[in-house]
Amino acid sequence: MNGLIELLNVHSLLTVQDSGRPGYRKLGVPVSGFMDDYSARIANYLVGNPGNAPLLEFLLAGPTVRFNASAVFAVAGDVDVKLNGTQIEPWTSYWAKRGDVLEVGTLRNGLYGYIAFAGGIKCERLLGSCSAYPKAKLGRPLKAGDRLSLGYAILTGREGCYLPPELRPDYSSKEREIRVVLGPNLEHFSEAGVGTFLSEAYTVTPESDRMGYRLDGPAIEHSQRGADIVTEPLTPGAVQVPANGKPIVMMRDAQTTGGYAKIATVVSADLPLLVQSRPGTRVRFRAVGVEEAQEILRRREKTLKAIEGFLAGGMRAYKIKIGKGERIAFAKVEKG
């Protein structure tokens, strides 16, 4: 029997998200999907799901959920979590029985948190995805009283999986370095403008959402070509600079084309770090080459694969010392 959950209280933006709608941007449909795909994928791994399974994404404050059937769940984020009034741990999978109530508090750090359920959330797939993009009426924000069906996961759901603090993403810093690949419209910026972009700190403003993050700071000088370009494709992570010189970083729900010059694109692996930056967080940009950006992404994917294996019991994690610091290394569990 499929499980059911009921939302008793919703305190902020709450949506169903998965990995989104790649392949439809040519039709004007944004990718959407997980804002922080790193945390969301780990949440899914904790309960035995594939990384792209639909789950709940909340902004700042989590919901109160009642289980109308048994289910395995996990909460990802630096947040207080209670099951039937008893404090439990985030980044850990638990078994809930019929009638149990889950309360998820307010994030201490970061902006987005996730609640995954074994088997994922069953929903109508629109253009291949369950992700809510309300501006195009593809899904909607959830509200109190909504009921959601869960997938069948008696055999695959895993309770008692625990992600050590050393493996959790850390979003507590008030100043962050974000790596970017410069371009593609550098001819629209003066040498001084590019220098400003790479040397000055910018602050995330409250005028930021799933479409884009507006940053405040020293104005970036354009060249004689100005801020406007012939409208061309946009991708999540693209950094537009309109005539006021203040950068806007495109996010998961960003429009698919735009007419402002782009000074850079955020490295895919660093986008979650920017996503999880609250208003007031200071951001500095550092330029890397395309090959380095690709290597950074390969390393991140290798880490995520190792975490998935670790949570499934196929990998072991070890602390090793490197100089004065420590890092986590993984090794396969030998069978037999």
mmCIF file of N, CA, C and O in Angstrom, residues 263-300:
data_model
loop_
_atom_site.group_PDB
_atom_site.id
_atom_site.type_symbol
_atom_site.label_atom_id
_atom_site.label_comp_id
_atom_site.label_asym_id
_atom_site.label_seq_id
_atom_site.Cartn_x
_atom_site.Cartn_y
_atom_site.Cartn_z
ATOM 1 N N ILE A 263 28.908 38.531 -17.736
ATOM 2 C CA ILE A 263 30.337 38.659 -17.455
ATOM 3 C C ILE A 263 30.967 37.322 -17.105
ATOM 4 O O ILE A 263 32.170 37.127 -17.261
ATOM 5 N N ALA A 264 30.156 36.359 -16.627
ATOM 6 C CA ALA A 264 30.706 35.073 -16.189
ATOM 7 C C ALA A 264 29.575 34.081 -15.970
ATOM 8 O O ALA A 264 28.384 34.429 -16.018
ATOM 9 N N THR A 265 29.973 32.837 -15.718
ATOM 10 C CA THR A 265 29.043 31.776 -15.319
ATOM 11 C C THR A 265 29.605 31.077 -14.096
ATOM 12 O O THR A 265 30.779 30.693 -14.080
ATOM 13 N N VAL A 266 28.775 30.924 -13.069
ATOM 14 C CA VAL A 266 29.214 30.253 -11.849
ATOM 15 C C VAL A 266 29.475 28.780 -12.136
ATOM 16 O O VAL A 266 28.689 28.109 -12.824
ATOM 17 N N VAL A 267 30.588 28.269 -11.641
ATOM 18 C CA VAL A 267 30.918 26.853 -11.764
ATOM 19 C C VAL A 267 29.787 26.029 -11.149
ATOM 20 O O VAL A 267 29.313 26.322 -10.046
ATOM 21 N N SER A 268 29.325 24.996 -11.851
ATOM 22 C CA SER A 268 28.165 24.210 -11.403
ATOM 23 C C SER A 268 28.319 23.711 -9.978
ATOM 24 O O SER A 268 27.367 23.728 -9.190
ATOM 25 N N ALA A 269 29.517 23.270 -9.630
ATOM 26 C CA ALA A 269 29.744 22.702 -8.302
ATOM 27 C C ALA A 269 29.626 23.751 -7.199
ATOM 28 O O ALA A 269 29.401 23.401 -6.034
ATOM 29 N N ASP A 270 29.782 25.033 -7.532
ATOM 30 C CA ASP A 270 29.703 26.107 -6.524
ATOM 31 C C ASP A 270 28.323 26.737 -6.441
ATOM 32 O O ASP A 270 28.069 27.540 -5.534
ATOM 33 N N LEU A 271 27.442 26.392 -7.366
ATOM 34 C CA LEU A 271 26.123 27.031 -7.356
ATOM 35 C C LEU A 271 25.359 26.759 -6.056
ATOM 36 O O LEU A 271 24.722 27.687 -5.522
ATOM 37 N N PRO A 272 25.394 25.539 -5.474
ATOM 38 C CA PRO A 272 24.701 25.351 -4.189
ATOM 39 C C PRO A 272 25.202 26.280 -3.083
ATOM 40 O O PRO A 272 24.419 26.717 -2.244
ATOM 41 N N LEU A 273 26.503 26.581 -3.078
ATOM 42 C CA LEU A 273 27.048 27.478 -2.063
ATOM 43 C C LEU A 273 26.441 28.870 -2.190
ATOM 44 O O LEU A 273 26.149 29.531 -1.185
ATOM 45 N N LEU A 274 26.232 29.320 -3.422
ATOM 46 C CA LEU A 274 25.589 30.616 -3.630
ATOM 47 C C LEU A 274 24.096 30.529 -3.326
ATOM 48 O O LEU A 274 23.526 31.420 -2.689
ATOM 49 N N VAL A 275 23.453 29.448 -3.770
ATOM 50 C CA VAL A 275 22.028 29.231 -3.494
ATOM 51 C C VAL A 275 21.738 29.353 -2.004
ATOM 52 O O VAL A 275 20.744 29.946 -1.588
ATOM 53 N N GLN A 276 22.627 28.801 -1.182
ATOM 54 C CA GLN A 276 22.396 28.749 0.263
ATOM 55 C C GLN A 276 22.912 29.992 0.991
ATOM 56 O O GLN A 276 23.061 29.980 2.216
ATOM 57 N N SER A 277 23.144 31.067 0.253
ATOM 58 C CA SER A 277 23.610 32.329 0.841
ATOM 59 C C SER A 277 22.422 33.224 1.156
ATOM 60 O O SER A 277 21.703 33.661 0.252
ATOM 61 N N ARG A 278 22.235 33.527 2.420
ATOM 62 C CA ARG A 278 21.126 34.379 2.835
ATOM 63 C C ARG A 278 21.406 35.841 2.462
ATOM 64 O O ARG A 278 22.561 36.229 2.265
ATOM 65 N N PRO A 279 20.358 36.656 2.386
ATOM 66 C CA PRO A 279 20.589 38.095 2.196
ATOM 67 C C PRO A 279 21.550 38.633 3.252
ATOM 68 O O PRO A 279 21.442 38.299 4.439
ATOM 69 N N GLY A 280 22.511 39.422 2.799
ATOM 70 C CA GLY A 280 23.550 39.943 3.688
ATOM 71 C C GLY A 280 24.852 39.187 3.599
ATOM 72 O O GLY A 280 25.897 39.690 4.032
ATOM 73 N N THR A 281 24.824 37.970 3.026
ATOM 74 C CA THR A 281 26.057 37.207 2.846
ATOM 75 C C THR A 281 26.940 37.887 1.809
ATOM 76 O O THR A 281 26.469 38.334 0.770
ATOM 77 N N ARG A 282 28.239 37.967 2.100
ATOM 78 C CA ARG A 282 29.198 38.575 1.174
ATOM 79 C C ARG A 282 29.788 37.490 0.271
ATOM 80 O O ARG A 282 30.126 36.398 0.726
ATOM 81 N N VAL A 283 29.888 37.832 -1.004
ATOM 82 C CA VAL A 283 30.355 36.890 -2.018
ATOM 83 C C VAL A 283 31.523 37.508 -2.770
ATOM 84 O O VAL A 283 31.475 38.680 -3.151
ATOM 85 N N ARG A 284 32.569 36.722 -2.952
ATOM 86 C CA ARG A 284 33.687 37.118 -3.813
ATOM 87 C C ARG A 284 33.827 36.099 -4.931
ATOM 88 O O ARG A 284 33.657 34.894 -4.715
ATOM 89 N N PHE A 285 34.170 36.587 -6.126
ATOM 90 C CA PHE A 285 34.270 35.718 -7.285
ATOM 91 C C PHE A 285 35.733 35.487 -7.660
ATOM 92 O O PHE A 285 36.552 36.404 -7.607
ATOM 93 N N ARG A 286 36.035 34.250 -8.032
ATOM 94 C CA ARG A 286 37.385 33.903 -8.493
ATOM 95 C C ARG A 286 37.283 33.182 -9.832
ATOM 96 O O ARG A 286 36.507 32.238 -9.978
ATOM 97 N N ALA A 287 38.058 33.639 -10.804
ATOM 98 C CA ALA A 287 37.993 33.075 -12.148
ATOM 99 C C ALA A 287 38.802 31.788 -12.248
ATOM 100 O O ALA A 287 39.914 31.692 -11.721
ATOM 101 N N VAL A 288 38.219 30.786 -12.922
ATOM 102 C CA VAL A 288 38.924 29.549 -13.250
ATOM 103 C C VAL A 288 38.681 29.263 -14.721
ATOM 104 O O VAL A 288 37.770 29.812 -15.343
ATOM 105 N N GLY A 289 39.498 28.383 -15.291
ATOM 106 C CA GLY A 289 39.315 27.996 -16.678
ATOM 107 C C GLY A 289 38.254 26.913 -16.829
ATOM 108 O O GLY A 289 37.813 26.302 -15.852
ATOM 109 N N VAL A 290 37.857 26.669 -18.063
ATOM 110 C CA VAL A 290 36.819 25.666 -18.342
ATOM 111 C C VAL A 290 37.265 24.285 -17.878
ATOM 112 O O VAL A 290 36.490 23.548 -17.244
ATOM 113 N N GLU A 291 38.511 23.916 -18.175
ATOM 114 C CA GLU A 291 38.983 22.583 -17.788
ATOM 115 C C GLU A 291 39.009 22.425 -16.270
ATOM 116 O O GLU A 291 38.657 21.361 -15.740
ATOM 117 N N GLU A 292 39.404 23.474 -15.552
ATOM 118 C CA GLU A 292 39.404 23.404 -14.091
ATOM 119 C C GLU A 292 37.984 23.284 -13.567
ATOM 120 O O GLU A 292 37.713 22.511 -12.634
ATOM 121 N N ALA A 293 37.051 24.019 -14.171
ATOM 122 C CA ALA A 293 35.645 23.933 -13.750
ATOM 123 C C ALA A 293 35.108 22.519 -13.951
ATOM 124 O O ALA A 293 34.373 21.991 -13.097
ATOM 125 N N GLN A 294 35.478 21.896 -15.059
ATOM 126 C CA GLN A 294 35.042 20.526 -15.317
ATOM 127 C C GLN A 294 35.641 19.554 -14.305
ATOM 128 O O GLN A 294 34.960 18.639 -13.828
ATOM 129 N N GLU A 295 36.902 19.771 -13.945
ATOM 130 C CA GLU A 295 37.552 18.903 -12.956
ATOM 131 C C GLU A 295 36.914 19.080 -11.574
ATOM 132 O O GLU A 295 36.739 18.104 -10.829
ATOM 133 N N ILE A 296 36.561 20.319 -11.221
ATOM 134 C CA ILE A 296 35.885 20.582 -9.951
ATOM 135 C C ILE A 296 34.567 19.811 -9.898
ATOM 136 O O ILE A 296 34.226 19.197 -8.879
ATOM 137 N N LEU A 297 33.826 19.816 -11.000
ATOM 138 C CA LEU A 297 32.556 19.098 -11.045
ATOM 139 C C LEU A 297 32.777 17.589 -10.970
ATOM 140 O O LEU A 297 32.033 16.882 -10.273
ATOM 141 N N ARG A 298 33.801 17.091 -11.652
ATOM 142 C CA ARG A 298 34.097 15.649 -11.578
ATOM 143 C C ARG A 298 34.405 15.224 -10.149
ATOM 144 O O ARG A 298 33.953 14.173 -9.686
ATOM 145 N N ARG A 299 35.173 16.053 -9.440
ATOM 146 C CA ARG A 299 35.508 15.718 -8.048
ATOM 147 C C ARG A 299 34.264 15.723 -7.173
ATOM 148 O O ARG A 299 34.098 14.868 -6.301
ATOM 149 N N ARG A 300 33.382 16.695 -7.407
ATOM 150 C CA ARG A 300 32.147 16.736 -6.617
ATOM 151 C C ARG A 300 31.304 15.495 -6.870
ATOM 152 O O ARG A 300 30.758 14.888 -5.940
#
